[in-house]
Amino acid sequence: MHTVVNVQQAEAWNGWEGSAWADNAARYDAMMGGFDQPLLAAAAIGENDHVLDVGCGTGQMALLAAHRASRAQVVGVDISGPMLTRARADAAELGIANVRFDQADAEAHPFEEGRFDIVISRGGVMFFSDPVAAFANITRALRPGGRMAFIVPQAGRPGSDYAQATAALAPLMRGPSPASRGMGSLVDPDRIRQVLEEAGLAQVNVSPVEAMMDYGRDAADAADFILGQGPVRFNLQSADQAAVARAREGLRAGLKAYETPDGVRIRGSVWLVSAVRS
Ligand SMILES: C[S@@+](CC[C@H](N)C(=O)[O-])C[C@H]1O[C@@H](n2cnc3c(N)ncnc32)[C@H](O)[C@@H]1O
């Protein structure tokens, strides 16, 4: 990697949290997959568009973009080595040649000026120490008139389906795991507009998108997945073991209500953001 300014994020995503995500890439892709079509529709990738996927992780969106940008190049950048190892392996296995994965801190990476027609991100742009500097740096990589389309999480709501399904965990969730620090940095649409406009983007549009998120085959399987996710595992490590056992049982019971013939599916909400380089 060239310059890294997000040192703690680099440590976290190159440590156990990044490795755990990479080992469970298919499960995370299933969880997030309902947002792919809205994001791809907003990005409107044509066959000649060079695309940059920021915080590409294990690469599913970059591979979908490469399929669309069939006569152009897709570059995925991510700060996590373990996640990029998985992305490169998938690209090789699928024989997708017009995609490349670079390990980089997107806030400081010396992108080639104006190289890309479109920047996309599925939840990879919330972790920057200086969001305006980071978006300005990423925007520099876009040609004038180039487009950006990404999704970021909305603020968790106490009455949401996810909050109800996972209520048994709530008393044990004392703080964010190292990798999830920053997750909530762009939950406010006004803040998103301010950051993007200060970074040199125009025509900023922020709209809510809902999708069903797949957590597992059944309540037990979904509970195992959620208990293994970085933020939950981090908090449970230091909790009283009897309380963890009770929370595990409570989580399974809570997820039971969301079992469907297609598995455990819970409605989730994100912001879909689009903008243009001025
Ligand atoms: C929530 S994950 C999303 C991964 C992927 N976009 C997906 O949808 O599966 C966030 C990703 O952002 C990456 N990330 C965090 N900070 C970053 C930074 N400063 N520069 C580049 N990538 C970063 C993490 O390594 C991680 O892969």
Short mmCIF file of C-alpha atoms and ligand atoms in Angstrom, two decimals:
data_model
loop_
_atom_site.label_atom_id
_atom_site.label_comp_id
_atom_site.label_asym_id
_atom_site.label_seq_id
_atom_site.Cartn_x
_atom_site.Cartn_y
_atom_site.Cartn_z
CA MET A 1 0.00 0.00 0.00
CA HIS A 2 1.15 3.58 -0.66
CA THR A 3 0.08 6.00 2.07
CA VAL A 4 -2.19 4.78 4.85
CA VAL A 5 -3.91 7.46 6.93
CA ASN A 6 -6.60 5.18 8.40
CA VAL A 7 -4.13 3.14 10.41
CA GLN A 8 -6.61 1.63 12.87
CA GLN A 9 -9.00 0.67 10.09
CA ALA A 10 -6.11 -0.93 8.20
CA GLU A 11 -5.21 -2.96 11.29
CA ALA A 12 -8.80 -4.01 11.88
CA TRP A 13 -9.62 -5.02 8.30
CA ASN A 14 -6.29 -6.86 7.99
CA GLY A 15 -6.88 -8.62 11.31
CA TRP A 16 -9.48 -11.11 12.45
CA GLU A 17 -12.48 -9.03 11.34
CA GLY A 18 -11.31 -8.85 7.71
CA SER A 19 -10.37 -12.54 7.71
CA ALA A 20 -13.71 -13.57 9.21
CA TRP A 21 -15.55 -11.54 6.54
CA ALA A 22 -13.42 -13.11 3.77
CA ASP A 23 -14.13 -16.62 5.12
CA ASN A 24 -17.87 -15.89 5.04
CA ALA A 25 -17.99 -13.85 1.84
CA ALA A 26 -20.92 -15.77 0.35
CA ARG A 27 -23.00 -15.12 3.47
CA TYR A 28 -22.25 -11.38 3.45
CA ASP A 29 -23.03 -11.25 -0.27
CA ALA A 30 -26.38 -12.95 0.38
CA MET A 31 -27.07 -10.48 3.20
CA MET A 32 -26.30 -7.45 1.00
CA GLY A 33 -27.42 -8.83 -2.38
CA GLY A 34 -30.87 -7.21 -2.29
CA PHE A 35 -29.22 -3.82 -2.69
CA ASP A 36 -27.18 -4.78 -5.76
CA GLN A 37 -29.81 -4.05 -8.40
CA PRO A 38 -30.75 -0.58 -7.06
CA LEU A 39 -27.05 0.30 -6.84
CA LEU A 40 -26.28 -1.01 -10.32
CA ALA A 41 -29.33 0.81 -11.73
CA ALA A 42 -28.08 4.08 -10.21
CA ALA A 43 -24.56 3.48 -11.54
CA ALA A 44 -25.89 2.71 -15.07
CA ILE A 45 -22.58 1.15 -16.13
CA GLY A 46 -22.11 0.97 -19.90
CA GLU A 47 -19.79 -1.41 -21.75
CA ASN A 48 -17.12 1.30 -22.26
CA ASP A 49 -17.16 2.72 -18.72
CA HIS A 50 -14.05 2.41 -16.59
CA VAL A 51 -15.27 1.73 -13.03
CA LEU A 52 -13.67 2.16 -9.60
CA ASP A 53 -15.21 0.15 -6.72
CA VAL A 54 -14.16 1.74 -3.40
CA GLY A 55 -13.95 -0.53 -0.35
CA CYS A 56 -14.70 -3.42 -2.72
CA GLY A 57 -14.07 -6.07 -0.05
CA THR A 58 -14.36 -9.58 -1.45
CA GLY A 59 -15.31 -8.13 -4.80
CA GLN A 60 -18.86 -9.11 -5.69
CA MET A 61 -19.87 -5.64 -6.91
CA ALA A 62 -16.63 -5.22 -8.87
CA LEU A 63 -17.27 -8.52 -10.63
CA LEU A 64 -20.85 -7.51 -11.45
CA ALA A 65 -19.50 -4.18 -12.74
CA ALA A 66 -16.87 -5.97 -14.87
CA HIS A 67 -19.62 -7.99 -16.52
CA ARG A 68 -21.35 -4.74 -17.53
CA ALA A 69 -18.18 -2.80 -18.44
CA SER A 70 -17.19 -5.54 -20.86
CA ARG A 71 -14.99 -3.31 -23.06
CA ALA A 72 -13.42 -1.37 -20.19
CA GLN A 73 -11.51 -1.92 -16.96
CA VAL A 74 -12.82 -2.24 -13.41
CA VAL A 75 -10.53 -1.56 -10.45
CA GLY A 76 -11.51 -2.57 -6.93
CA VAL A 77 -9.60 -0.91 -4.10
CA ASP A 78 -9.70 -2.01 -0.50
CA ILE A 79 -7.57 -1.61 2.59
CA SER A 80 -7.97 -5.32 3.51
CA GLY A 81 -5.49 -7.88 2.21
CA PRO A 82 -7.54 -10.96 3.25
CA MET A 83 -10.65 -9.64 1.52
CA LEU A 84 -8.76 -8.85 -1.69
CA THR A 85 -7.21 -12.33 -1.72
CA ARG A 86 -10.72 -13.69 -1.87
CA ALA A 87 -11.77 -11.17 -4.55
CA ARG A 88 -8.81 -12.07 -6.79
CA ALA A 89 -9.48 -15.81 -6.37
CA ASP A 90 -13.13 -15.38 -7.37
CA ALA A 91 -12.21 -13.27 -10.42
CA ALA A 92 -9.69 -15.91 -11.52
CA GLU A 93 -12.13 -18.76 -10.94
CA LEU A 94 -14.82 -16.99 -12.97
CA GLY A 95 -12.32 -16.08 -15.70
CA ILE A 96 -13.10 -12.36 -15.45
CA ALA A 97 -10.08 -10.60 -16.95
CA ASN A 98 -11.16 -6.93 -17.03
CA VAL A 99 -10.97 -6.48 -13.27
CA ARG A 100 -8.02 -5.71 -11.00
CA PHE A 101 -7.87 -5.47 -7.23
CA ASP A 102 -5.47 -3.06 -5.50
CA GLN A 103 -4.81 -2.81 -1.78
CA ALA A 104 -5.06 0.88 -0.90
CA ASP A 105 -6.41 3.37 1.60
CA ALA A 106 -8.88 5.19 -0.65
CA GLU A 107 -8.56 8.35 1.45
CA ALA A 108 -4.92 8.84 0.44
CA HIS A 109 -4.24 6.61 -2.56
CA PRO A 110 -2.67 8.48 -5.51
CA PHE A 111 -5.39 7.62 -8.02
CA GLU A 112 -4.73 8.59 -11.60
CA GLU A 113 -6.55 11.89 -12.22
CA GLY A 114 -9.75 11.48 -14.26
CA ARG A 115 -9.11 7.76 -14.93
CA PHE A 116 -12.65 6.52 -14.23
CA ASP A 117 -16.13 7.17 -15.64
CA ILE A 118 -17.98 5.77 -12.63
CA VAL A 119 -17.21 5.20 -8.94
CA ILE A 120 -19.32 2.69 -7.05
CA SER A 121 -19.32 1.38 -3.50
CA ARG A 122 -21.47 -1.08 -1.59
CA GLY A 123 -20.90 0.10 1.95
CA GLY A 124 -17.19 0.83 1.64
CA VAL A 125 -17.06 4.62 2.05
CA MET A 126 -18.05 5.22 5.70
CA PHE A 127 -14.73 4.46 7.41
CA PHE A 128 -12.61 7.50 6.59
CA SER A 129 -10.98 9.65 9.29
CA ASP A 130 -11.55 12.75 7.11
CA PRO A 131 -14.56 12.07 4.86
CA VAL A 132 -14.23 15.32 2.85
CA ALA A 133 -10.55 14.65 2.11
CA ALA A 134 -11.35 11.05 1.21
CA PHE A 135 -14.22 11.90 -1.13
CA ALA A 136 -12.13 14.69 -2.70
CA ASN A 137 -9.37 12.15 -3.34
CA ILE A 138 -11.80 9.63 -4.83
CA THR A 139 -13.50 12.35 -6.90
CA ARG A 140 -10.14 13.26 -8.43
CA ALA A 141 -10.10 9.77 -9.94
CA LEU A 142 -13.35 10.54 -11.80
CA ARG A 143 -13.31 12.34 -15.12
CA PRO A 144 -15.24 15.65 -15.13
CA GLY A 145 -18.90 14.71 -15.54
CA GLY A 146 -18.18 11.21 -14.22
CA ARG A 147 -20.71 9.65 -11.84
CA MET A 148 -20.60 8.25 -8.33
CA ALA A 149 -23.18 5.82 -6.90
CA PHE A 150 -22.92 4.13 -3.52
CA ILE A 151 -24.92 2.81 -0.60
CA VAL A 152 -24.34 3.50 3.08
CA PRO A 153 -26.30 2.23 6.09
CA GLN A 154 -29.12 4.21 7.64
CA ALA A 155 -29.15 4.74 11.39
CA GLY A 156 -30.43 1.69 13.29
CA ARG A 157 -34.00 2.25 14.48
CA PRO A 158 -35.15 0.81 17.84
CA GLY A 159 -38.41 -0.60 16.37
CA SER A 160 -36.92 -2.01 13.17
CA ASP A 161 -37.32 -5.66 12.24
CA TYR A 162 -33.57 -6.19 12.79
CA ALA A 163 -33.74 -4.57 16.23
CA GLN A 164 -36.66 -6.82 17.17
CA ALA A 165 -35.05 -9.97 15.79
CA THR A 166 -31.80 -9.31 17.64
CA ALA A 167 -33.21 -7.71 20.80
CA ALA A 168 -31.63 -10.43 22.96
CA LEU A 169 -28.17 -9.19 21.96
CA ALA A 170 -28.83 -5.51 22.68
CA PRO A 171 -27.81 -5.50 26.38
CA LEU A 172 -24.41 -7.00 25.45
CA MET A 173 -23.64 -4.57 22.62
CA ARG A 174 -21.57 -1.97 24.48
CA GLY A 175 -19.63 -0.43 21.59
CA PRO A 176 -18.41 -0.85 18.01
CA SER A 177 -15.74 -3.35 17.04
CA PRO A 178 -12.52 -1.81 15.63
CA ALA A 179 -13.57 -2.42 12.01
CA SER A 180 -17.09 -1.09 12.51
CA ARG A 181 -15.95 2.26 13.93
CA GLY A 182 -17.11 4.76 11.34
CA MET A 183 -20.06 2.63 10.18
CA GLY A 184 -22.42 5.40 11.27
CA SER A 185 -20.47 8.35 9.86
CA LEU A 186 -22.83 8.91 6.92
CA VAL A 187 -26.26 8.04 8.30
CA ASP A 188 -27.52 11.64 8.04
CA PRO A 189 -28.55 12.68 4.47
CA ASP A 190 -27.68 16.34 5.15
CA ARG A 191 -24.19 15.28 6.24
CA ILE A 192 -23.82 13.14 3.09
CA ARG A 193 -24.76 16.12 0.86
CA GLN A 194 -22.39 18.43 2.77
CA VAL A 195 -19.44 16.02 2.53
CA LEU A 196 -19.94 15.32 -1.16
CA GLU A 197 -20.44 18.96 -2.13
CA GLU A 198 -17.35 20.04 -0.18
CA ALA A 199 -15.45 17.26 -1.96
CA GLY A 200 -16.32 18.69 -5.39
CA LEU A 201 -19.40 16.67 -6.33
CA ALA A 202 -22.69 18.09 -7.63
CA GLN A 203 -26.24 16.86 -8.30
CA VAL A 204 -26.10 14.92 -5.04
CA ASN A 205 -29.15 12.73 -4.61
CA VAL A 206 -29.83 10.71 -1.45
CA SER A 207 -32.78 8.33 -1.44
CA PRO A 208 -33.86 5.52 0.88
CA VAL A 209 -33.80 1.94 -0.40
CA GLU A 210 -35.22 -1.09 1.39
CA ALA A 211 -34.44 -4.73 0.64
CA MET A 212 -34.88 -8.11 2.25
CA MET A 213 -31.57 -9.26 3.70
CA ASP A 214 -30.78 -13.00 3.88
CA TYR A 215 -29.23 -14.13 7.15
CA GLY A 216 -29.31 -17.91 6.93
CA ARG A 217 -31.19 -21.15 6.22
CA ASP A 218 -33.11 -21.07 9.49
CA ALA A 219 -33.06 -19.32 12.86
CA ALA A 220 -30.16 -21.41 14.23
CA ASP A 221 -28.05 -20.86 11.12
CA ALA A 222 -28.82 -17.12 11.07
CA ALA A 223 -27.96 -16.84 14.77
CA ASP A 224 -24.58 -18.47 14.14
CA PHE A 225 -23.90 -16.00 11.31
CA ILE A 226 -24.86 -12.95 13.38
CA LEU A 227 -22.92 -14.18 16.43
CA GLY A 228 -19.83 -14.52 14.22
CA GLN A 229 -20.04 -11.02 12.76
CA GLY A 230 -17.24 -8.70 13.93
CA PRO A 231 -19.27 -6.23 16.02
CA VAL A 232 -21.16 -9.01 17.85
CA ARG A 233 -18.14 -11.27 18.38
CA PHE A 234 -16.13 -8.31 19.69
CA ASN A 235 -18.74 -7.49 22.35
CA LEU A 236 -19.43 -11.08 23.32
CA GLN A 237 -15.74 -11.82 23.94
CA SER A 238 -15.73 -9.83 27.15
CA ALA A 239 -19.28 -10.64 28.29
CA ASP A 240 -20.31 -13.01 31.08
CA GLN A 241 -20.61 -16.51 29.54
CA ALA A 242 -23.98 -17.26 31.13
CA ALA A 243 -25.32 -14.02 29.67
CA VAL A 244 -23.90 -14.98 26.27
CA ALA A 245 -25.65 -18.36 26.42
CA ARG A 246 -28.96 -16.66 27.27
CA ALA A 247 -28.46 -14.14 24.47
CA ARG A 248 -27.76 -16.95 22.01
CA GLU A 249 -31.02 -18.68 22.89
CA GLY A 250 -32.91 -15.38 22.83
CA LEU A 251 -31.43 -14.55 19.43
CA ARG A 252 -32.56 -17.87 17.97
CA ALA A 253 -36.06 -17.28 19.33
CA GLY A 254 -36.11 -13.73 17.95
CA LEU A 255 -34.99 -14.87 14.50
CA LYS A 256 -37.67 -17.60 14.42
CA ALA A 257 -40.27 -14.94 13.65
CA TYR A 258 -38.39 -14.07 10.45
CA GLU A 259 -38.07 -17.60 9.07
CA THR A 260 -39.57 -17.96 5.59
CA PRO A 261 -39.52 -20.87 3.11
CA ASP A 262 -36.45 -19.10 1.60
CA GLY A 263 -34.60 -18.74 4.90
CA VAL A 264 -34.36 -16.00 7.50
CA ARG A 265 -35.09 -12.71 5.75
CA ILE A 266 -35.14 -9.33 7.48
CA ARG A 267 -35.96 -5.98 5.92
CA GLY A 268 -33.00 -3.56 5.88
CA SER A 269 -32.65 0.08 4.84
CA VAL A 270 -29.77 2.00 3.28
CA TRP A 271 -29.21 5.35 1.64
CA LEU A 272 -28.59 5.16 -2.09
CA VAL A 273 -26.45 8.13 -3.04
CA SER A 274 -25.61 9.40 -6.50
CA ALA A 275 -23.56 12.43 -7.57
CA VAL A 276 -21.59 13.84 -10.48
CA ARG A 277 -18.09 15.32 -10.59
CA SER A 278 -18.56 19.02 -11.32
C1 LIG B 1 -18.74 -3.18 5.11
S1 LIG B 1 -17.36 -3.76 4.16
C2 LIG B 1 -18.08 -3.80 2.52
C3 LIG B 1 -17.29 -4.61 1.55
C4 LIG B 1 -17.86 -4.74 0.14
N1 LIG B 1 -18.05 -3.46 -0.50
C5 LIG B 1 -19.15 -5.53 0.16
O1 LIG B 1 -20.20 -4.98 -0.15
O2 LIG B 1 -19.11 -6.72 0.49
C6 LIG B 1 -16.36 -2.31 4.13
C7 LIG B 1 -15.10 -2.44 3.30
O3 LIG B 1 -14.43 -1.16 3.29
C8 LIG B 1 -13.04 -1.39 3.37
N2 LIG B 1 -12.38 -0.17 3.84
C9 LIG B 1 -12.47 0.41 5.06
N3 LIG B 1 -11.74 1.52 5.11
C10 LIG B 1 -11.15 1.67 3.89
C11 LIG B 1 -10.27 2.61 3.31
N4 LIG B 1 -9.82 3.67 4.02
N5 LIG B 1 -9.86 2.46 2.04
C12 LIG B 1 -10.28 1.37 1.32
N6 LIG B 1 -11.12 0.43 1.81
C13 LIG B 1 -11.56 0.57 3.08
C14 LIG B 1 -12.92 -2.58 4.31
O4 LIG B 1 -11.68 -3.23 4.22
C15 LIG B 1 -14.11 -3.43 3.85
O5 LIG B 1 -13.74 -4.33 2.85
#
